[in-house]
PDB file of C-alpha atoms in Angstrom:
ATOM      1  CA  UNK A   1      33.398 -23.542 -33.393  1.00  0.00           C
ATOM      2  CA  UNK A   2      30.890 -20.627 -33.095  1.00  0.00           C
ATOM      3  CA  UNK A   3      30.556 -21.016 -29.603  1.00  0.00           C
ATOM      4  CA  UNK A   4      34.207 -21.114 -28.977  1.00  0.00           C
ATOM      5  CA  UNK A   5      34.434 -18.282 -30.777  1.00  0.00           C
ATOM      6  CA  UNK A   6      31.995 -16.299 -28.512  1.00  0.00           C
ATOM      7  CA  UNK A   7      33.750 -18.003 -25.670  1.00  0.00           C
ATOM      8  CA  UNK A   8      36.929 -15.881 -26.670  1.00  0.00           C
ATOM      9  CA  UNK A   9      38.901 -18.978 -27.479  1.00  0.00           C
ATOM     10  CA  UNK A  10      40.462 -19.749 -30.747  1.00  0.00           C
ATOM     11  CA  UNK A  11      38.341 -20.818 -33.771  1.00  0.00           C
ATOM     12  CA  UNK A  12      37.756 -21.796 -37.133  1.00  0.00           C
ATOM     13  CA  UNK A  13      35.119 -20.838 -39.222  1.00  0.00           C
ATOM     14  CA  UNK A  14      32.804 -23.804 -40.454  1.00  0.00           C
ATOM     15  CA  UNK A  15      29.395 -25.635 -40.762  1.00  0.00           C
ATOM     16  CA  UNK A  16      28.280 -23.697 -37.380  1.00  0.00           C
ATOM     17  CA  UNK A  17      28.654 -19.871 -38.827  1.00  0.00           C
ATOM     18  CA  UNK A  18      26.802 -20.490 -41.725  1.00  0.00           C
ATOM     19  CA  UNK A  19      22.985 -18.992 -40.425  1.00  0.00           C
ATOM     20  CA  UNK A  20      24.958 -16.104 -39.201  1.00  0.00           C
ATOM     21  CA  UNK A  21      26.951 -16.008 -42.418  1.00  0.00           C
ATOM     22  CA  UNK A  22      23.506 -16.282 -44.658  1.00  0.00           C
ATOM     23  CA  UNK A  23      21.785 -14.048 -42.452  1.00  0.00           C
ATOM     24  CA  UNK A  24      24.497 -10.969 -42.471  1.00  0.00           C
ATOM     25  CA  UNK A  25      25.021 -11.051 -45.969  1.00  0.00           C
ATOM     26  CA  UNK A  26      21.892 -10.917 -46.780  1.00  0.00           C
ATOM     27  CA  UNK A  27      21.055  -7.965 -44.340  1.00  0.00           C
ATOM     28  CA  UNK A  28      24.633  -5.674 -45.761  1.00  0.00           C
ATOM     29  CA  UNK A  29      22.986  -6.214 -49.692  1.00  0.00           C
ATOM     30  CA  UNK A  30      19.869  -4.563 -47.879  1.00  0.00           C
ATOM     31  CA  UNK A  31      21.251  -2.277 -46.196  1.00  0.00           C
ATOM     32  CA  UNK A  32      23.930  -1.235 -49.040  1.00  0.00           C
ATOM     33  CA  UNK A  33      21.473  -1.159 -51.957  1.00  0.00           C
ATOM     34  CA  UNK A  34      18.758   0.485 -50.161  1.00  0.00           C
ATOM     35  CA  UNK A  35      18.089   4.194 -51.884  1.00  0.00           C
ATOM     36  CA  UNK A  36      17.850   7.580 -50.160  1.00  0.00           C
ATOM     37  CA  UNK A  37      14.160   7.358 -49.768  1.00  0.00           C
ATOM     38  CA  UNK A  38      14.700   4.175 -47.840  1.00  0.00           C
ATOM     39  CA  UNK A  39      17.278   5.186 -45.002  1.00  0.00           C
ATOM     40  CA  UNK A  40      13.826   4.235 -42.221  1.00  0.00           C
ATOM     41  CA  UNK A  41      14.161   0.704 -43.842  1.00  0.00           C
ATOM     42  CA  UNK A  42      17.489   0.793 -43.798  1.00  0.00           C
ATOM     43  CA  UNK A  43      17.985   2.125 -40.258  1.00  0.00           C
ATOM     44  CA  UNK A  44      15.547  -0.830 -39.106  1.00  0.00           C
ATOM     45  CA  UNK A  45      17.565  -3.301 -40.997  1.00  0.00           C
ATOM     46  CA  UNK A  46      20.638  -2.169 -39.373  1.00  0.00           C
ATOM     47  CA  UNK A  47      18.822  -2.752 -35.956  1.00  0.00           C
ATOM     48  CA  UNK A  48      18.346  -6.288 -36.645  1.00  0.00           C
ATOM     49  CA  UNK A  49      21.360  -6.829 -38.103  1.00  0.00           C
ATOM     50  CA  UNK A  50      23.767  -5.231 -35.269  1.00  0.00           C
ATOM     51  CA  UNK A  51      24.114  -5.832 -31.328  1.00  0.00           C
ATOM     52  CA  UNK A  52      22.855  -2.042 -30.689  1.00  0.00           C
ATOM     53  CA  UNK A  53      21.963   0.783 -33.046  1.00  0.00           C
ATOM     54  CA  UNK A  54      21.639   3.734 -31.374  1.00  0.00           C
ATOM     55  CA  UNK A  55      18.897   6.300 -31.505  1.00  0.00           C
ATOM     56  CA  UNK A  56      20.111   8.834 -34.298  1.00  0.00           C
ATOM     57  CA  UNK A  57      23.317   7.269 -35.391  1.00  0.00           C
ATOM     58  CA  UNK A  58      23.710   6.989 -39.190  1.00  0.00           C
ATOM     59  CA  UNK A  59      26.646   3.975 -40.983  1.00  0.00           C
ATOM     60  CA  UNK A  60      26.783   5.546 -44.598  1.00  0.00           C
ATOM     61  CA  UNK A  61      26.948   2.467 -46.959  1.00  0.00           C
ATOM     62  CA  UNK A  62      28.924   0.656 -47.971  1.00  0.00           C
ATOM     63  CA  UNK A  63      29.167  -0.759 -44.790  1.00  0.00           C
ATOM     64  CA  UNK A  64      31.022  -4.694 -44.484  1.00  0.00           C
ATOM     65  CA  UNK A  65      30.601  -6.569 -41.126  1.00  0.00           C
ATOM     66  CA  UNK A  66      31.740 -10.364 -40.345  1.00  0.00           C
ATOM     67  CA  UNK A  67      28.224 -11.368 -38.358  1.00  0.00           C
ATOM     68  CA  UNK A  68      27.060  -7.857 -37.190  1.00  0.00           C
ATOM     69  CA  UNK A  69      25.560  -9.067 -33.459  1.00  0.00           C
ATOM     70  CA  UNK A  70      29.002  -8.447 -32.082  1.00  0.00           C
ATOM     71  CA  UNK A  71      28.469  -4.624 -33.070  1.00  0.00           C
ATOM     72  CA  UNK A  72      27.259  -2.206 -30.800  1.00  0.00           C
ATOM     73  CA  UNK A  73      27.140   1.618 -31.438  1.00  0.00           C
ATOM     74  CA  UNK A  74      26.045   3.767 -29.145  1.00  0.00           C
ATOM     75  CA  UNK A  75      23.454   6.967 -29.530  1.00  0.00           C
ATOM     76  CA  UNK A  76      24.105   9.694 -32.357  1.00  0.00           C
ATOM     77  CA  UNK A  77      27.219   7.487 -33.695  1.00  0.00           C
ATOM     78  CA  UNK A  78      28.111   8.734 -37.609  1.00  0.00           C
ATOM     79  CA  UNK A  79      29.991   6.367 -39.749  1.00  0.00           C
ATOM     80  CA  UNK A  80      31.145   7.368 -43.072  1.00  0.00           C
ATOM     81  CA  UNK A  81      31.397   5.438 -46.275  1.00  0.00           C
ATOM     82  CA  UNK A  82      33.399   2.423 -46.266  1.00  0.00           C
ATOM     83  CA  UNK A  83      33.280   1.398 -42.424  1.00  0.00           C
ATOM     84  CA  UNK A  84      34.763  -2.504 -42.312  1.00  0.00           C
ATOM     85  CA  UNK A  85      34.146  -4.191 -38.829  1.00  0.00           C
ATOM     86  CA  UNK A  86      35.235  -7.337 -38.688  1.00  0.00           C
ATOM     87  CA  UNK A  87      33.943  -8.764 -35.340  1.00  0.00           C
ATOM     88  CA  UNK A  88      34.116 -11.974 -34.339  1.00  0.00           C
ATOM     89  CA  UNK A  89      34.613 -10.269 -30.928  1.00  0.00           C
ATOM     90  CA  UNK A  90      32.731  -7.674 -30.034  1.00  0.00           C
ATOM     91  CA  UNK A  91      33.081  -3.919 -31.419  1.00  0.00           C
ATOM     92  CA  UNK A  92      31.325  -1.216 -28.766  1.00  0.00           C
ATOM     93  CA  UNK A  93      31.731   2.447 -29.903  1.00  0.00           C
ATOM     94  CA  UNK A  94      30.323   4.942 -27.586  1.00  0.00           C
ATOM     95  CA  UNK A  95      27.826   7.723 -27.686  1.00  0.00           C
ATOM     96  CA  UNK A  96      28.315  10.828 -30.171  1.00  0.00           C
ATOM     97  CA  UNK A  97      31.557   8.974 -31.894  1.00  0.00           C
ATOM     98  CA  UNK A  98      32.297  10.019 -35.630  1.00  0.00           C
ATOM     99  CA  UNK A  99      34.499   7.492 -38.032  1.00  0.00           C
ATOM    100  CA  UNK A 100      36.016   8.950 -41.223  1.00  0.00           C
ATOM    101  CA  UNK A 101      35.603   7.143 -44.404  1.00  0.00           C
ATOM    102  CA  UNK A 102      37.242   3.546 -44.814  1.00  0.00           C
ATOM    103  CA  UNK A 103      38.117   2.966 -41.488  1.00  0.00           C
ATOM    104  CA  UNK A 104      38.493  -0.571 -40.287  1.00  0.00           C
ATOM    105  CA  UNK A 105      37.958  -1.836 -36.997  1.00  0.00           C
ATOM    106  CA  UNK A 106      39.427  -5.532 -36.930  1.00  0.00           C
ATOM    107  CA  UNK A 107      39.294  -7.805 -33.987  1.00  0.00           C
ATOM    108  CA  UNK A 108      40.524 -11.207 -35.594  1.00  0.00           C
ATOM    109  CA  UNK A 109      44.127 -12.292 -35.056  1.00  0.00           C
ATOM    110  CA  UNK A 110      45.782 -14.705 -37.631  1.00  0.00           C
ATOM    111  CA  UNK A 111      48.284 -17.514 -36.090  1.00  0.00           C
ATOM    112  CA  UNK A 112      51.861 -17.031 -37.067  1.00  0.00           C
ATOM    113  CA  UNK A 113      52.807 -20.175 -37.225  1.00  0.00           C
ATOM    114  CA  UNK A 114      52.342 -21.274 -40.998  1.00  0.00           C
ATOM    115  CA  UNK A 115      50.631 -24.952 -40.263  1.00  0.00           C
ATOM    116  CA  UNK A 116      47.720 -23.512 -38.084  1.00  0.00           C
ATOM    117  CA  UNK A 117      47.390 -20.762 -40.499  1.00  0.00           C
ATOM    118  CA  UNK A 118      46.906 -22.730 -43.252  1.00  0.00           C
ATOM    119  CA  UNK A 119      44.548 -24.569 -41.158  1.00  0.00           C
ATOM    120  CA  UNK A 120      42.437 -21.266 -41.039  1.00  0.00           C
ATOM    121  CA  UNK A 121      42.596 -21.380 -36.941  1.00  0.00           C
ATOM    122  CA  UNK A 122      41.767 -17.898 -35.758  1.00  0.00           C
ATOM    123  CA  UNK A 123      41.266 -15.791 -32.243  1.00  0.00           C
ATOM    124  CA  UNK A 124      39.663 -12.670 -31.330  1.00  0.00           C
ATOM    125  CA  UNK A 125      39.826  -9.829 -29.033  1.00  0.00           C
ATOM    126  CA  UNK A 126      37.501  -6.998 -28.554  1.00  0.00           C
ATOM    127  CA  UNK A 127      37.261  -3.308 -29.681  1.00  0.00           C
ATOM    128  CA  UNK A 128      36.040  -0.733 -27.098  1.00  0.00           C
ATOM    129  CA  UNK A 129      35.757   2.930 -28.703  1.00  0.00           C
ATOM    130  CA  UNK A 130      34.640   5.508 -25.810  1.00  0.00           C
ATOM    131  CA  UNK A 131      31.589   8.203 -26.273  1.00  0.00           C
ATOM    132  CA  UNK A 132      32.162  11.450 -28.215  1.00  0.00           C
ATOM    133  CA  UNK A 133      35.767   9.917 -30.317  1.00  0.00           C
ATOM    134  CA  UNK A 134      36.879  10.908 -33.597  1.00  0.00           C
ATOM    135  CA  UNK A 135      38.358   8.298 -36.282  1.00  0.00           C
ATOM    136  CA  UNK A 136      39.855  10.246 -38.646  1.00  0.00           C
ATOM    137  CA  UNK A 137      39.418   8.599 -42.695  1.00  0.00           C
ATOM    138  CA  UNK A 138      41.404   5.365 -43.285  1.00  0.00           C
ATOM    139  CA  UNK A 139      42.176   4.835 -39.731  1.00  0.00           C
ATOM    140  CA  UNK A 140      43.121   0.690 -38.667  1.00  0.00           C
ATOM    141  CA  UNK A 141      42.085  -0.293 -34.927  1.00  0.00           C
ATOM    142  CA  UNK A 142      43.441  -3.558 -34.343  1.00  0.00           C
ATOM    143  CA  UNK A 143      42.724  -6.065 -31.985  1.00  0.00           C
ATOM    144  CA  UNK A 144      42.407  -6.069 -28.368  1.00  0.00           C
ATOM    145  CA  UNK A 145      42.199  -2.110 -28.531  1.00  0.00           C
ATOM    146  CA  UNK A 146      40.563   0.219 -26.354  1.00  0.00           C
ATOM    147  CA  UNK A 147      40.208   4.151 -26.936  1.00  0.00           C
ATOM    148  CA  UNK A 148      39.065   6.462 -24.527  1.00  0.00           C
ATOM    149  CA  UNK A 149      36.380   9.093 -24.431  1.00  0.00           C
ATOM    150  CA  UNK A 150      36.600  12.513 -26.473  1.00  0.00           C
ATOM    151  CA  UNK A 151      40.049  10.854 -27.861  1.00  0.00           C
ATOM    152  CA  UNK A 152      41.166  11.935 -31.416  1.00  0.00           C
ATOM    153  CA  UNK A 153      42.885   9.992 -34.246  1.00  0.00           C
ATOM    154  CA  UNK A 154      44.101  11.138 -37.327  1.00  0.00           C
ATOM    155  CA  UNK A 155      43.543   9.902 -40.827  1.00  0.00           C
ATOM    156  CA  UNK A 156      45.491   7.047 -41.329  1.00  0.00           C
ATOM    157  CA  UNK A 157      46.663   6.046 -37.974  1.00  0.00           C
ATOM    158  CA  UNK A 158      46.636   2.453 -36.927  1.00  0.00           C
ATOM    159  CA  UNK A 159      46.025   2.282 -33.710  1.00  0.00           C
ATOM    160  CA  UNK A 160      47.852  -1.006 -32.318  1.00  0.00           C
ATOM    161  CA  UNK A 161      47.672  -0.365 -28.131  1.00  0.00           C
ATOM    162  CA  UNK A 162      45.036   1.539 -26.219  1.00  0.00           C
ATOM    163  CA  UNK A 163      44.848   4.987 -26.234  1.00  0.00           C
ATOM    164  CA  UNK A 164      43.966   7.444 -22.491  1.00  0.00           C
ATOM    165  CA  UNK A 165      40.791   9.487 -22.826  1.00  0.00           C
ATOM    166  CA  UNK A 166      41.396  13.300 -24.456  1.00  0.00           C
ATOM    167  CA  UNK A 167      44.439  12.909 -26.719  1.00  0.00           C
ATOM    168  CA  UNK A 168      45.140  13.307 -30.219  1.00  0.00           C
ATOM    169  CA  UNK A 169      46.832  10.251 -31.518  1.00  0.00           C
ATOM    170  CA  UNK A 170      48.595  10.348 -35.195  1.00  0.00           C
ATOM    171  CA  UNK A 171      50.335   7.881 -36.934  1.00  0.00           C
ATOM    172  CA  UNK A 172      51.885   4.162 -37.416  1.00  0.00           C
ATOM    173  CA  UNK A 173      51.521   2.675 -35.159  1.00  0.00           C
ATOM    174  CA  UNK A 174      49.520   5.547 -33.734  1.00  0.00           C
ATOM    175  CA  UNK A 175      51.000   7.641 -30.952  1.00  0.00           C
ATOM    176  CA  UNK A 176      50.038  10.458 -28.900  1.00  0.00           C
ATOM    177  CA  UNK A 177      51.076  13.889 -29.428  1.00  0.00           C
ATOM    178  CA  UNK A 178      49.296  15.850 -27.144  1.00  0.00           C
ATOM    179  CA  UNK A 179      46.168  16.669 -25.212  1.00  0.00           C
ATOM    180  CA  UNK A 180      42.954  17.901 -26.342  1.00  0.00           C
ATOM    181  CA  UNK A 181      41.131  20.429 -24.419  1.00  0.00           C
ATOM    182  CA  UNK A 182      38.264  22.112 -24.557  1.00  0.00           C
TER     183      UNK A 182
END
């Protein structure tokens, strides 16, 4: 199942997770119980635990992933308390991007048909987040989702559809209002 699921093809979780499983939760009690004094630690734990972590970015704790090696951030990327990234596809955010407090960035879709949902069956599609974005607090990317570069979305937008490169996006589901400029 594990290597359907990194095949993008639908999934269930089982017997074949469970190293990545052990290994991830045991990193995020690390890295969320690590003290002030300890952000070098915990800065090298989030290396090992994540696809990328760029030079200079910072993930505030508590931070929840699914595996973490299907998470890549970028250089100078700030996350604030609370990020959830559930990625059992992969996650990129770009260069210089700041998330807001409790936002969740969630590539797993859920059948709707009740028998295969019961029968835990799952798929996945990929987040892309561009360089230099803002995620405003409590903001919901969903799957499949891709938001471009310098972009802008407010606190508490879910963002269901990709977004252009230098808007401001607001709402739910999250639409654009207008252009940002410099």
């Amino acid at each position: 199942m594990r290597e359907r699921m990194l095949a993008g093809e639908e999934f269930r979780f089982d017997g074949s997770f469970a190293a990545d499983v052990v290994r991830c939760r045991e990193l995020l009690r690390r890295i969320n119980d690590a003290t002030p004094v300890r952000d070098d630690e915990r800065d090298g734990w989030l290396r090992e635990l994540l696809g990328s972590f760029g030079e200079g970015s910072n993930i505030r704790p508590p931070f929840r992933c699914e595996l973490g090696f299907q998470t890549y951030l970028g250089k100078r990327v700030f996350a604030n308390f609370g990020l959830v990234c559930l990625d059992t596809a992969p996650v990129t955010i770009g260069d210089d991007t700041q998330l807001g407090p409790g936002v969740q960035l969630l590539t797993p879709h859920h059948p709707l048909e009740p028998v295969r949902r019961r029968e835990r069956w799952e798929s996945a599609e990929p987040i892309t987040i561009g360089r230099n974005v803002w995620l405003g607090g409590a903001v919901v990317v969903c799957p499949g989702v891709t938001i471009g570069d310098d972009t802008v979305v407010g606190a508490g937008s879910v963002v269901v559809r990709d977004l252009p490169a230098r808007v401001l996006a607001v709402g739910n589901p999250a639409r654009v209002v207008r252009s940002v400029v410099d």
